[in-house]
């Protein structure tokens, strides 16, 4: 964030929306609001004007911890050489069905 | 990682059509270009509410009024998606507003023209939103992830804007003689400024080449303008109206419509602040911001007070 951040600026919130029952909440974007209630109402008006959601989560952006893109390679490396975690790794005779 | 290695990784991602995300390393000029373009886009959405706001209370029917309100509300929403995308690049909302209010940041010049009659609501939806869609669809594939996602959302919603505008034009064009004249007059006034919305010709466009390399921009100004003209001339025929350009002529060889020279002096004059409504638009935005300050402050004070009370209650029960 910039050094000139205005102290009066409403905090930033991240918005997550469940588009219909049975699906995960998915990040939709962000917005500014004074408190959680206002954030929910603003999220409804900004991100669900066409029935795009049945449930909304809001969380203040400052509470989100993220992995660092600079370390992404090393961070995700442990999974990189384990192709035996995928079903296609295994050789089975063609006559075996339903597996 | 050294800066050279980071630059190399960035270049590799761009050439492989991979998105750049908010926390990824990016060249400073790429960041600056994006902030300039996205914020200009956001400001255009917000200032773009003003010419149409002029007609809400005078819409000819309740249906038209409800539609116009919904369209203007969408534009406010589009401004907000885009401001959020710009903020991921490390600039604050207040700084963005400040740049608009001080004239440091620009918005689309089209909104510095007045909306004189109800037919202008038709012409704006059809031509101005039509040109905006033409500009925005390729931006769904722009290289910066948050911008691309905002544009996908905007494009999904924008199509109704153009259709409602065309419907207004069609109704007027098939109406009484006076209504038809009103529609033609609106087309005459909005045609040329709409063509200017695609920006200066490629040969003189200051930012185009670098933006194309970075895949921020995917199709050139002139190509988009030609595409818009080809489509819109045909739509004008359906209305039974005439494009206000005597040089409009189908060119078999090129497979495109030829068109007359655009008055770029007028364009630059409006960009520089001398359009019919530049001062009015900016003053309206500034007044809205200044007059809303007490509301923003009061909401923040109330939220802080409630939070403090809640913490106090937790301490007492502990």
CSV table of C-alpha atoms in Angstrom, one decimal:
chain,number,residue,atom,x,y,z
A,1,UNK,CA,0.0,0.0,0.0
A,2,UNK,CA,1.2,3.5,-0.7
A,3,UNK,CA,2.8,5.8,1.9
A,4,UNK,CA,0.1,8.4,1.2
A,5,UNK,CA,-2.7,6.2,2.3
A,6,UNK,CA,-5.5,8.3,3.7
A,7,UNK,CA,-6.3,7.3,7.3
A,8,UNK,CA,-10.0,8.1,6.6
A,9,UNK,CA,-10.2,5.7,3.7
A,10,UNK,CA,-12.7,2.9,4.4
A,11,UNK,CA,-10.9,-0.4,4.8
A,12,UNK,CA,-10.6,-2.8,1.8
A,13,UNK,CA,-12.5,-6.1,1.9
A,14,UNK,CA,-12.2,-9.2,-0.3
A,15,UNK,CA,-15.5,-10.6,-1.5
A,16,UNK,CA,-16.3,-14.3,-2.0
A,17,UNK,CA,-19.5,-15.5,-3.6
A,18,UNK,CA,-21.3,-18.9,-3.7
A,19,UNK,CA,-23.1,-18.8,-7.0
A,20,UNK,CA,-25.5,-21.6,-6.1
A,21,UNK,CA,-25.9,-24.2,-3.4
A,22,UNK,CA,-23.5,-27.0,-3.8
A,23,UNK,CA,-20.6,-24.9,-5.2
A,24,UNK,CA,-17.6,-23.3,-3.4
A,25,UNK,CA,-17.4,-19.7,-2.6
A,26,UNK,CA,-15.2,-18.1,-5.2
A,27,UNK,CA,-13.2,-14.8,-5.1
A,28,UNK,CA,-15.2,-12.1,-6.9
A,29,UNK,CA,-13.2,-8.9,-6.3
A,30,UNK,CA,-12.8,-6.3,-3.6
A,31,UNK,CA,-14.5,-3.2,-2.3
A,32,UNK,CA,-14.3,-0.6,0.5
A,33,UNK,CA,-16.7,-0.5,3.4
A,34,UNK,CA,-16.6,0.9,7.0
A,35,UNK,CA,-17.7,-2.4,8.6
A,36,UNK,CA,-18.6,-6.0,7.8
A,37,UNK,CA,-22.3,-5.3,7.5
A,38,UNK,CA,-21.7,-2.5,5.0
A,39,UNK,CA,-19.2,-4.7,3.1
A,40,UNK,CA,-21.9,-7.4,2.7
A,41,UNK,CA,-24.5,-5.0,1.5
A,42,UNK,CA,-22.1,-3.3,-0.9
A,43,UNK,CA,-20.9,-6.7,-2.2
A,44,UNK,CA,-24.5,-7.6,-2.9
A,45,UNK,CA,-25.0,-4.3,-4.9
A,46,UNK,CA,-21.6,-4.5,-6.7
A,47,UNK,CA,-21.2,-8.2,-7.4
A,48,UNK,CA,-24.7,-9.8,-7.5
A,49,UNK,CA,-27.0,-7.4,-9.5
A,50,UNK,CA,-28.1,-10.3,-11.7
A,51,UNK,CA,-28.6,-13.1,-9.1
A,52,UNK,CA,-25.0,-14.2,-9.3
A,53,UNK,CA,-25.0,-15.4,-5.7
A,54,UNK,CA,-26.8,-17.2,-2.9
A,55,UNK,CA,-24.2,-16.5,-0.2
A,56,UNK,CA,-21.5,-13.9,0.3
A,57,UNK,CA,-18.4,-13.9,2.5
A,58,UNK,CA,-16.4,-10.8,3.1
A,59,UNK,CA,-13.0,-10.6,4.9
A,60,UNK,CA,-10.9,-7.6,5.4
A,61,UNK,CA,-8.0,-7.7,2.9
A,62,UNK,CA,-5.4,-7.2,5.6
A,63,UNK,CA,-6.3,-10.6,7.2
A,64,UNK,CA,-5.5,-12.6,4.1
A,65,UNK,CA,-2.1,-14.4,4.2
A,66,UNK,CA,-0.8,-15.3,0.8
A,67,UNK,CA,2.1,-17.5,-0.5
A,68,UNK,CA,4.8,-15.4,-2.1
A,69,UNK,CA,5.0,-15.6,-6.0
A,70,UNK,CA,8.7,-15.2,-5.7
A,71,UNK,CA,9.0,-18.4,-3.8
A,72,UNK,CA,6.4,-20.2,-5.8
A,73,UNK,CA,8.8,-22.6,-7.5
A,74,UNK,CA,10.4,-23.8,-4.3
A,75,UNK,CA,7.2,-23.7,-2.4
A,76,UNK,CA,5.4,-26.0,-4.7
A,77,UNK,CA,8.4,-28.1,-5.6
A,78,UNK,CA,7.6,-31.1,-3.3
A,79,UNK,CA,4.7,-32.0,-5.5
A,80,UNK,CA,6.6,-31.6,-8.7
A,81,UNK,CA,8.3,-35.0,-9.0
A,82,UNK,CA,5.5,-37.2,-7.7
A,83,UNK,CA,3.8,-38.3,-10.8
A,84,UNK,CA,2.9,-41.6,-9.1
A,85,UNK,CA,0.1,-39.6,-7.4
A,86,UNK,CA,-1.7,-39.6,-10.7
A,87,UNK,CA,-3.7,-42.6,-11.9
A,88,UNK,CA,-2.1,-42.5,-15.4
A,89,UNK,CA,1.3,-43.4,-13.8
A,90,UNK,CA,0.2,-47.1,-13.5
A,91,UNK,CA,0.4,-49.6,-16.4
A,92,UNK,CA,-2.5,-52.0,-16.4
A,93,UNK,CA,-3.4,-54.6,-18.9
A,94,UNK,CA,-6.0,-53.5,-21.5
A,95,UNK,CA,-8.5,-56.2,-20.5
A,96,UNK,CA,-9.0,-54.7,-17.1
A,97,UNK,CA,-12.3,-52.8,-17.1
A,98,UNK,CA,-13.8,-50.1,-14.8
A,99,UNK,CA,-10.6,-49.1,-13.1
B,1,UNK,CA,16.2,-13.5,-7.9
B,2,UNK,CA,18.1,-10.8,-9.7
B,3,UNK,CA,16.1,-8.1,-11.6
B,4,UNK,CA,17.4,-9.5,-14.9
B,5,UNK,CA,16.1,-13.0,-14.0
B,6,UNK,CA,12.8,-11.5,-13.0
B,7,UNK,CA,12.5,-9.6,-16.2
B,8,UNK,CA,13.3,-12.7,-18.1
B,9,UNK,CA,10.5,-14.6,-16.3
B,10,UNK,CA,8.1,-11.8,-16.9
B,11,UNK,CA,8.9,-11.7,-20.7
B,12,UNK,CA,8.5,-15.5,-20.8
B,13,UNK,CA,5.1,-15.3,-19.2
B,14,UNK,CA,3.9,-12.6,-21.6
B,15,UNK,CA,5.1,-14.4,-24.7
B,16,UNK,CA,3.4,-17.6,-23.4
B,17,UNK,CA,0.1,-15.7,-22.9
B,18,UNK,CA,0.2,-16.3,-19.2
B,19,UNK,CA,-1.4,-13.8,-16.9
B,20,UNK,CA,0.6,-11.5,-14.7
B,21,UNK,CA,-1.0,-11.4,-11.2
B,22,UNK,CA,-1.0,-8.7,-8.6
B,23,UNK,CA,2.0,-9.8,-6.5
B,24,UNK,CA,4.1,-11.0,-9.4
B,25,UNK,CA,7.2,-9.0,-10.3
B,26,UNK,CA,6.5,-6.6,-13.1
B,27,UNK,CA,8.5,-3.8,-14.8
B,28,UNK,CA,7.8,-0.4,-13.3
B,29,UNK,CA,6.5,1.0,-16.6
B,30,UNK,CA,4.1,-1.9,-17.1
B,31,UNK,CA,2.7,-1.1,-13.6
B,32,UNK,CA,2.4,2.6,-14.4
B,33,UNK,CA,0.8,2.0,-17.8
B,34,UNK,CA,-1.8,-0.3,-16.2
B,35,UNK,CA,-2.6,2.2,-13.5
B,36,UNK,CA,-3.0,4.9,-16.1
B,37,UNK,CA,-5.2,2.8,-18.4
B,38,UNK,CA,-7.3,1.0,-15.7
B,39,UNK,CA,-8.0,4.2,-13.7
B,40,UNK,CA,-8.8,6.1,-16.9
B,41,UNK,CA,-11.3,3.4,-17.7
B,42,UNK,CA,-12.8,3.4,-14.1
B,43,UNK,CA,-13.1,7.2,-14.2
B,44,UNK,CA,-14.9,6.9,-17.6
B,45,UNK,CA,-17.5,4.6,-16.1
B,46,UNK,CA,-18.1,6.9,-13.2
B,47,UNK,CA,-18.2,10.2,-15.2
B,48,UNK,CA,-20.2,8.3,-17.9
B,49,UNK,CA,-23.1,8.1,-15.4
B,50,UNK,CA,-23.6,11.9,-15.7
B,51,UNK,CA,-24.9,12.4,-19.2
B,52,UNK,CA,-27.5,9.7,-18.7
B,53,UNK,CA,-28.3,10.8,-15.1
B,54,UNK,CA,-29.6,14.0,-16.8
B,55,UNK,CA,-32.6,12.1,-18.2
B,56,UNK,CA,-33.7,9.8,-15.4
B,57,UNK,CA,-36.4,12.1,-14.1
B,58,UNK,CA,-37.6,12.8,-17.7
B,59,UNK,CA,-37.7,9.3,-19.1
B,60,UNK,CA,-40.8,8.9,-21.3
B,61,UNK,CA,-42.2,5.8,-19.4
B,62,UNK,CA,-41.7,3.9,-16.2
B,63,UNK,CA,-40.1,1.0,-18.2
B,64,UNK,CA,-37.6,3.3,-19.8
B,65,UNK,CA,-36.9,4.9,-16.4
B,66,UNK,CA,-36.3,1.5,-14.7
B,67,UNK,CA,-34.0,0.5,-17.5
B,68,UNK,CA,-32.0,3.7,-17.5
B,69,UNK,CA,-31.6,3.5,-13.7
B,70,UNK,CA,-30.3,-0.1,-14.0
B,71,UNK,CA,-27.9,0.8,-16.8
B,72,UNK,CA,-26.5,3.7,-14.8
B,73,UNK,CA,-26.2,1.5,-11.7
B,74,UNK,CA,-24.2,-1.0,-13.8
B,75,UNK,CA,-21.8,1.8,-14.8
B,76,UNK,CA,-21.2,2.6,-11.2
B,77,UNK,CA,-20.5,-1.1,-10.6
B,78,UNK,CA,-18.1,-1.2,-13.6
B,79,UNK,CA,-16.2,1.7,-12.1
B,80,UNK,CA,-15.9,-0.1,-8.8
B,81,UNK,CA,-14.6,-3.4,-10.4
B,82,UNK,CA,-12.0,-1.3,-12.3
B,83,UNK,CA,-10.9,0.8,-9.3
B,84,UNK,CA,-10.4,-2.5,-7.3
B,85,UNK,CA,-8.3,-3.9,-10.2
B,86,UNK,CA,-6.2,-0.7,-10.2
B,87,UNK,CA,-5.7,-0.9,-6.4
B,88,UNK,CA,-4.1,-4.3,-6.7
B,89,UNK,CA,-1.2,-2.4,-8.4
B,90,UNK,CA,-0.4,-0.5,-5.2
B,91,UNK,CA,-2.3,2.8,-5.5
B,92,UNK,CA,-5.1,3.7,-3.1
B,93,UNK,CA,-8.7,4.6,-4.0
B,94,UNK,CA,-8.3,8.1,-2.6
B,95,UNK,CA,-5.2,8.7,-4.7
B,96,UNK,CA,-7.2,7.6,-7.8
B,97,UNK,CA,-10.0,9.9,-7.0
B,98,UNK,CA,-7.5,12.7,-6.3
B,99,UNK,CA,-6.0,12.2,-9.8
B,100,UNK,CA,-9.4,12.5,-11.4
B,101,UNK,CA,-10.4,15.6,-9.4
B,102,UNK,CA,-7.1,17.4,-10.0
B,103,UNK,CA,-7.3,16.6,-13.7
B,104,UNK,CA,-4.1,14.5,-13.6
B,105,UNK,CA,-6.0,11.5,-14.8
B,106,UNK,CA,-8.2,11.6,-17.9
B,107,UNK,CA,-11.5,9.9,-18.7
B,108,UNK,CA,-13.1,9.2,-22.1
B,109,UNK,CA,-13.7,12.5,-23.9
B,110,UNK,CA,-17.1,11.3,-25.1
B,111,UNK,CA,-18.6,12.2,-21.8
B,112,UNK,CA,-17.7,15.8,-22.3
B,113,UNK,CA,-20.6,16.2,-24.8
B,114,UNK,CA,-24.0,17.2,-23.6
B,115,UNK,CA,-27.1,14.9,-23.7
B,116,UNK,CA,-29.6,17.3,-25.2
B,117,UNK,CA,-32.7,15.2,-26.0
B,118,UNK,CA,-34.2,11.8,-25.0
B,119,UNK,CA,-32.9,10.4,-28.3
B,120,UNK,CA,-29.4,10.9,-26.9
B,121,UNK,CA,-30.2,8.1,-24.4
B,122,UNK,CA,-30.7,5.9,-27.5
B,123,UNK,CA,-27.6,7.1,-29.3
B,124,UNK,CA,-25.4,6.8,-26.3
B,125,UNK,CA,-26.5,3.2,-25.6
B,126,UNK,CA,-26.2,2.2,-29.2
B,127,UNK,CA,-23.0,4.0,-30.3
B,128,UNK,CA,-21.1,4.9,-27.1
B,129,UNK,CA,-21.7,1.6,-25.4
B,130,UNK,CA,-21.3,-0.2,-28.7
B,131,UNK,CA,-17.8,1.4,-29.2
B,132,UNK,CA,-17.0,0.6,-25.6
B,133,UNK,CA,-17.9,-3.0,-26.1
B,134,UNK,CA,-15.7,-3.2,-29.2
B,135,UNK,CA,-12.8,-1.8,-27.1
B,136,UNK,CA,-13.5,-4.0,-24.1
B,137,UNK,CA,-14.0,-7.4,-25.6
B,138,UNK,CA,-10.3,-7.8,-26.6
B,139,UNK,CA,-9.3,-6.5,-23.1
B,140,UNK,CA,-10.8,-9.7,-21.6
B,141,UNK,CA,-7.6,-11.3,-22.8
B,142,UNK,CA,-5.3,-8.5,-21.5
B,143,UNK,CA,-2.2,-9.7,-19.8
B,144,UNK,CA,-2.9,-8.4,-16.3
B,145,UNK,CA,-5.1,-10.9,-14.4
B,146,UNK,CA,-7.2,-8.6,-12.2
B,147,UNK,CA,-7.9,-6.3,-15.2
B,148,UNK,CA,-8.9,-9.2,-17.4
B,149,UNK,CA,-11.3,-10.6,-14.8
B,150,UNK,CA,-12.9,-7.2,-14.3
B,151,UNK,CA,-13.3,-6.8,-18.1
B,152,UNK,CA,-15.0,-10.2,-18.4
B,153,UNK,CA,-17.5,-9.1,-15.8
B,154,UNK,CA,-18.1,-5.8,-17.5
B,155,UNK,CA,-18.6,-7.3,-20.9
B,156,UNK,CA,-21.2,-9.8,-19.6
B,157,UNK,CA,-23.3,-6.9,-18.4
B,158,UNK,CA,-22.6,-4.4,-21.2
B,159,UNK,CA,-24.6,-6.1,-23.9
B,160,UNK,CA,-28.0,-5.0,-22.5
B,161,UNK,CA,-26.8,-1.4,-22.5
B,162,UNK,CA,-26.3,-1.4,-26.2
B,163,UNK,CA,-29.5,-3.3,-27.0
B,164,UNK,CA,-31.7,-0.9,-24.8
B,165,UNK,CA,-30.1,2.0,-26.7
B,166,UNK,CA,-30.8,0.6,-30.1
B,167,UNK,CA,-34.4,-0.2,-29.0
B,168,UNK,CA,-34.9,3.5,-28.1
B,169,UNK,CA,-33.4,4.6,-31.5
B,170,UNK,CA,-35.6,2.0,-33.3
B,171,UNK,CA,-38.8,3.2,-31.5
B,172,UNK,CA,-38.1,6.8,-32.4
B,173,UNK,CA,-37.0,6.1,-35.9
B,174,UNK,CA,-40.2,4.2,-36.6
B,175,UNK,CA,-42.3,6.9,-34.8
B,176,UNK,CA,-43.6,10.2,-35.9
B,177,UNK,CA,-41.7,12.5,-38.3
B,178,UNK,CA,-40.6,14.6,-35.4
B,179,UNK,CA,-39.4,11.6,-33.4
B,180,UNK,CA,-37.4,10.4,-36.4
B,181,UNK,CA,-35.8,13.8,-36.8
B,182,UNK,CA,-34.9,13.7,-33.2
B,183,UNK,CA,-33.2,10.2,-33.6
B,184,UNK,CA,-31.3,11.5,-36.7
B,185,UNK,CA,-30.1,14.6,-34.9
B,186,UNK,CA,-28.8,12.4,-32.0
B,187,UNK,CA,-27.0,10.1,-34.5
B,188,UNK,CA,-25.5,13.2,-36.2
B,189,UNK,CA,-24.1,14.5,-32.9
B,190,UNK,CA,-22.8,11.2,-31.4
B,191,UNK,CA,-21.4,9.6,-34.6
B,192,UNK,CA,-18.0,11.4,-34.8
B,193,UNK,CA,-17.3,11.5,-31.1
B,194,UNK,CA,-18.0,7.7,-31.0
B,195,UNK,CA,-15.4,7.1,-33.7
B,196,UNK,CA,-12.9,9.1,-31.7
B,197,UNK,CA,-13.5,6.8,-28.7
B,198,UNK,CA,-11.0,4.3,-30.3
B,199,UNK,CA,-8.3,6.8,-29.7
B,200,UNK,CA,-5.9,8.6,-32.1
B,201,UNK,CA,-4.7,6.9,-35.3
B,202,UNK,CA,-2.1,4.1,-34.8
B,203,UNK,CA,0.5,6.3,-36.5
B,204,UNK,CA,0.4,8.9,-33.7
B,205,UNK,CA,-0.9,6.9,-30.7
B,206,UNK,CA,1.6,7.6,-27.9
B,207,UNK,CA,1.2,4.4,-25.9
B,208,UNK,CA,0.0,1.8,-28.4
B,209,UNK,CA,3.2,0.0,-29.5
B,210,UNK,CA,4.5,-0.8,-26.0
B,211,UNK,CA,1.0,-1.8,-24.8
B,212,UNK,CA,0.7,-4.2,-27.7
B,213,UNK,CA,4.1,-5.7,-26.8
B,214,UNK,CA,3.0,-6.2,-23.3
B,215,UNK,CA,-0.3,-7.6,-24.5
B,216,UNK,CA,-2.2,-5.1,-22.4
B,217,UNK,CA,-3.7,-4.0,-25.6
B,218,UNK,CA,-4.6,-6.7,-28.2
B,219,UNK,CA,-6.0,-4.9,-31.2
B,220,UNK,CA,-5.0,-1.5,-32.6
B,221,UNK,CA,-7.1,1.7,-32.5
B,222,UNK,CA,-7.6,1.8,-36.3
B,223,UNK,CA,-8.6,-1.8,-36.6
B,224,UNK,CA,-11.2,-1.5,-33.9
B,225,UNK,CA,-12.5,1.7,-35.4
B,226,UNK,CA,-12.9,0.1,-38.8
B,227,UNK,CA,-14.7,-2.9,-37.3
B,228,UNK,CA,-17.1,-0.6,-35.4
B,229,UNK,CA,-17.9,1.4,-38.6
B,230,UNK,CA,-18.5,-1.8,-40.6
B,231,UNK,CA,-21.0,-3.1,-38.1
B,232,UNK,CA,-22.7,0.2,-37.2
B,233,UNK,CA,-23.3,1.3,-40.8
B,234,UNK,CA,-25.4,-1.8,-41.3
B,235,UNK,CA,-27.3,-1.2,-38.1
B,236,UNK,CA,-28.1,2.3,-39.2
B,237,UNK,CA,-29.7,1.0,-42.4
B,238,UNK,CA,-32.1,-1.1,-40.3
B,239,UNK,CA,-33.1,2.1,-38.5
B,240,UNK,CA,-33.7,3.9,-41.8
B,241,UNK,CA,-31.4,6.7,-40.7
B,242,UNK,CA,-28.3,8.1,-42.3
B,243,UNK,CA,-24.7,8.1,-41.1
B,244,UNK,CA,-23.6,11.8,-41.1
B,245,UNK,CA,-20.6,11.1,-43.4
B,246,UNK,CA,-20.9,11.7,-47.2
B,247,UNK,CA,-17.8,9.6,-47.7
B,248,UNK,CA,-19.2,6.4,-46.3
B,249,UNK,CA,-18.9,3.9,-49.1
B,250,UNK,CA,-18.4,0.1,-49.3
B,251,UNK,CA,-15.0,-0.8,-50.6
B,252,UNK,CA,-15.2,-4.1,-52.3
B,253,UNK,CA,-11.4,-4.5,-52.5
B,254,UNK,CA,-10.7,-3.8,-48.9
B,255,UNK,CA,-13.9,-5.6,-47.7
B,256,UNK,CA,-14.6,-2.6,-45.5
B,257,UNK,CA,-16.5,0.7,-45.5
B,258,UNK,CA,-14.4,3.7,-46.4
B,259,UNK,CA,-15.1,6.8,-44.3
B,260,UNK,CA,-14.3,10.5,-44.3
B,261,UNK,CA,-11.6,12.3,-42.3
B,262,UNK,CA,-12.0,12.5,-38.5
B,263,UNK,CA,-11.6,15.9,-37.0
B,264,UNK,CA,-8.7,15.2,-34.6
B,265,UNK,CA,-8.3,18.9,-33.7
B,266,UNK,CA,-11.7,18.6,-32.1
B,267,UNK,CA,-10.6,15.4,-30.3
B,268,UNK,CA,-7.4,17.0,-28.8
B,269,UNK,CA,-9.3,20.1,-27.9
B,270,UNK,CA,-11.8,18.1,-25.8
B,271,UNK,CA,-8.9,16.1,-24.3
B,272,UNK,CA,-7.2,19.3,-23.3
B,273,UNK,CA,-10.3,20.3,-21.3
B,274,UNK,CA,-12.2,22.6,-23.8
B,275,UNK,CA,-15.1,20.3,-24.7
B,276,UNK,CA,-18.7,21.6,-24.0
B,277,UNK,CA,-19.0,19.9,-20.6
B,278,UNK,CA,-15.5,19.3,-19.2
B,279,UNK,CA,-15.8,21.8,-16.4
B,280,UNK,CA,-19.4,20.8,-15.5
B,281,UNK,CA,-18.5,17.0,-15.4
B,282,UNK,CA,-15.5,17.5,-13.2
B,283,UNK,CA,-17.2,20.0,-10.9
B,284,UNK,CA,-20.1,17.5,-10.4
B,285,UNK,CA,-17.7,14.7,-9.4
B,286,UNK,CA,-15.8,17.0,-7.1
B,287,UNK,CA,-19.0,18.3,-5.4
B,288,UNK,CA,-20.2,14.7,-5.0
B,289,UNK,CA,-16.9,13.7,-3.3
B,290,UNK,CA,-16.7,16.8,-1.1
B,291,UNK,CA,-20.4,16.8,-0.1
B,292,UNK,CA,-20.1,13.1,0.8
B,293,UNK,CA,-17.2,13.5,3.1
B,294,UNK,CA,-19.3,13.8,6.3
B,295,UNK,CA,-21.1,10.6,5.4
B,296,UNK,CA,-17.8,8.7,4.9
B,297,UNK,CA,-16.4,10.1,8.1
B,298,UNK,CA,-19.6,9.4,10.1
B,299,UNK,CA,-19.7,5.7,8.9
B,300,UNK,CA,-16.1,5.2,9.8
B,301,UNK,CA,-16.6,6.8,13.3
B,302,UNK,CA,-19.7,4.7,13.9
B,303,UNK,CA,-17.8,1.5,12.9
B,304,UNK,CA,-14.9,2.3,15.2
B,305,UNK,CA,-17.3,3.1,18.1
B,306,UNK,CA,-19.1,-0.2,17.6
B,307,UNK,CA,-15.9,-2.1,17.5
B,308,UNK,CA,-14.6,-0.5,20.6
B,309,UNK,CA,-17.8,-1.3,22.5
B,310,UNK,CA,-17.6,-4.9,21.4
B,311,UNK,CA,-14.0,-5.2,22.6
B,312,UNK,CA,-15.0,-3.6,25.9
B,313,UNK,CA,-17.8,-6.1,26.4
B,314,UNK,CA,-15.4,-9.0,25.7
B,315,UNK,CA,-13.0,-7.6,28.3
B,316,UNK,CA,-15.8,-7.3,30.9
B,317,UNK,CA,-16.9,-10.9,30.5
B,318,UNK,CA,-13.3,-12.1,30.7
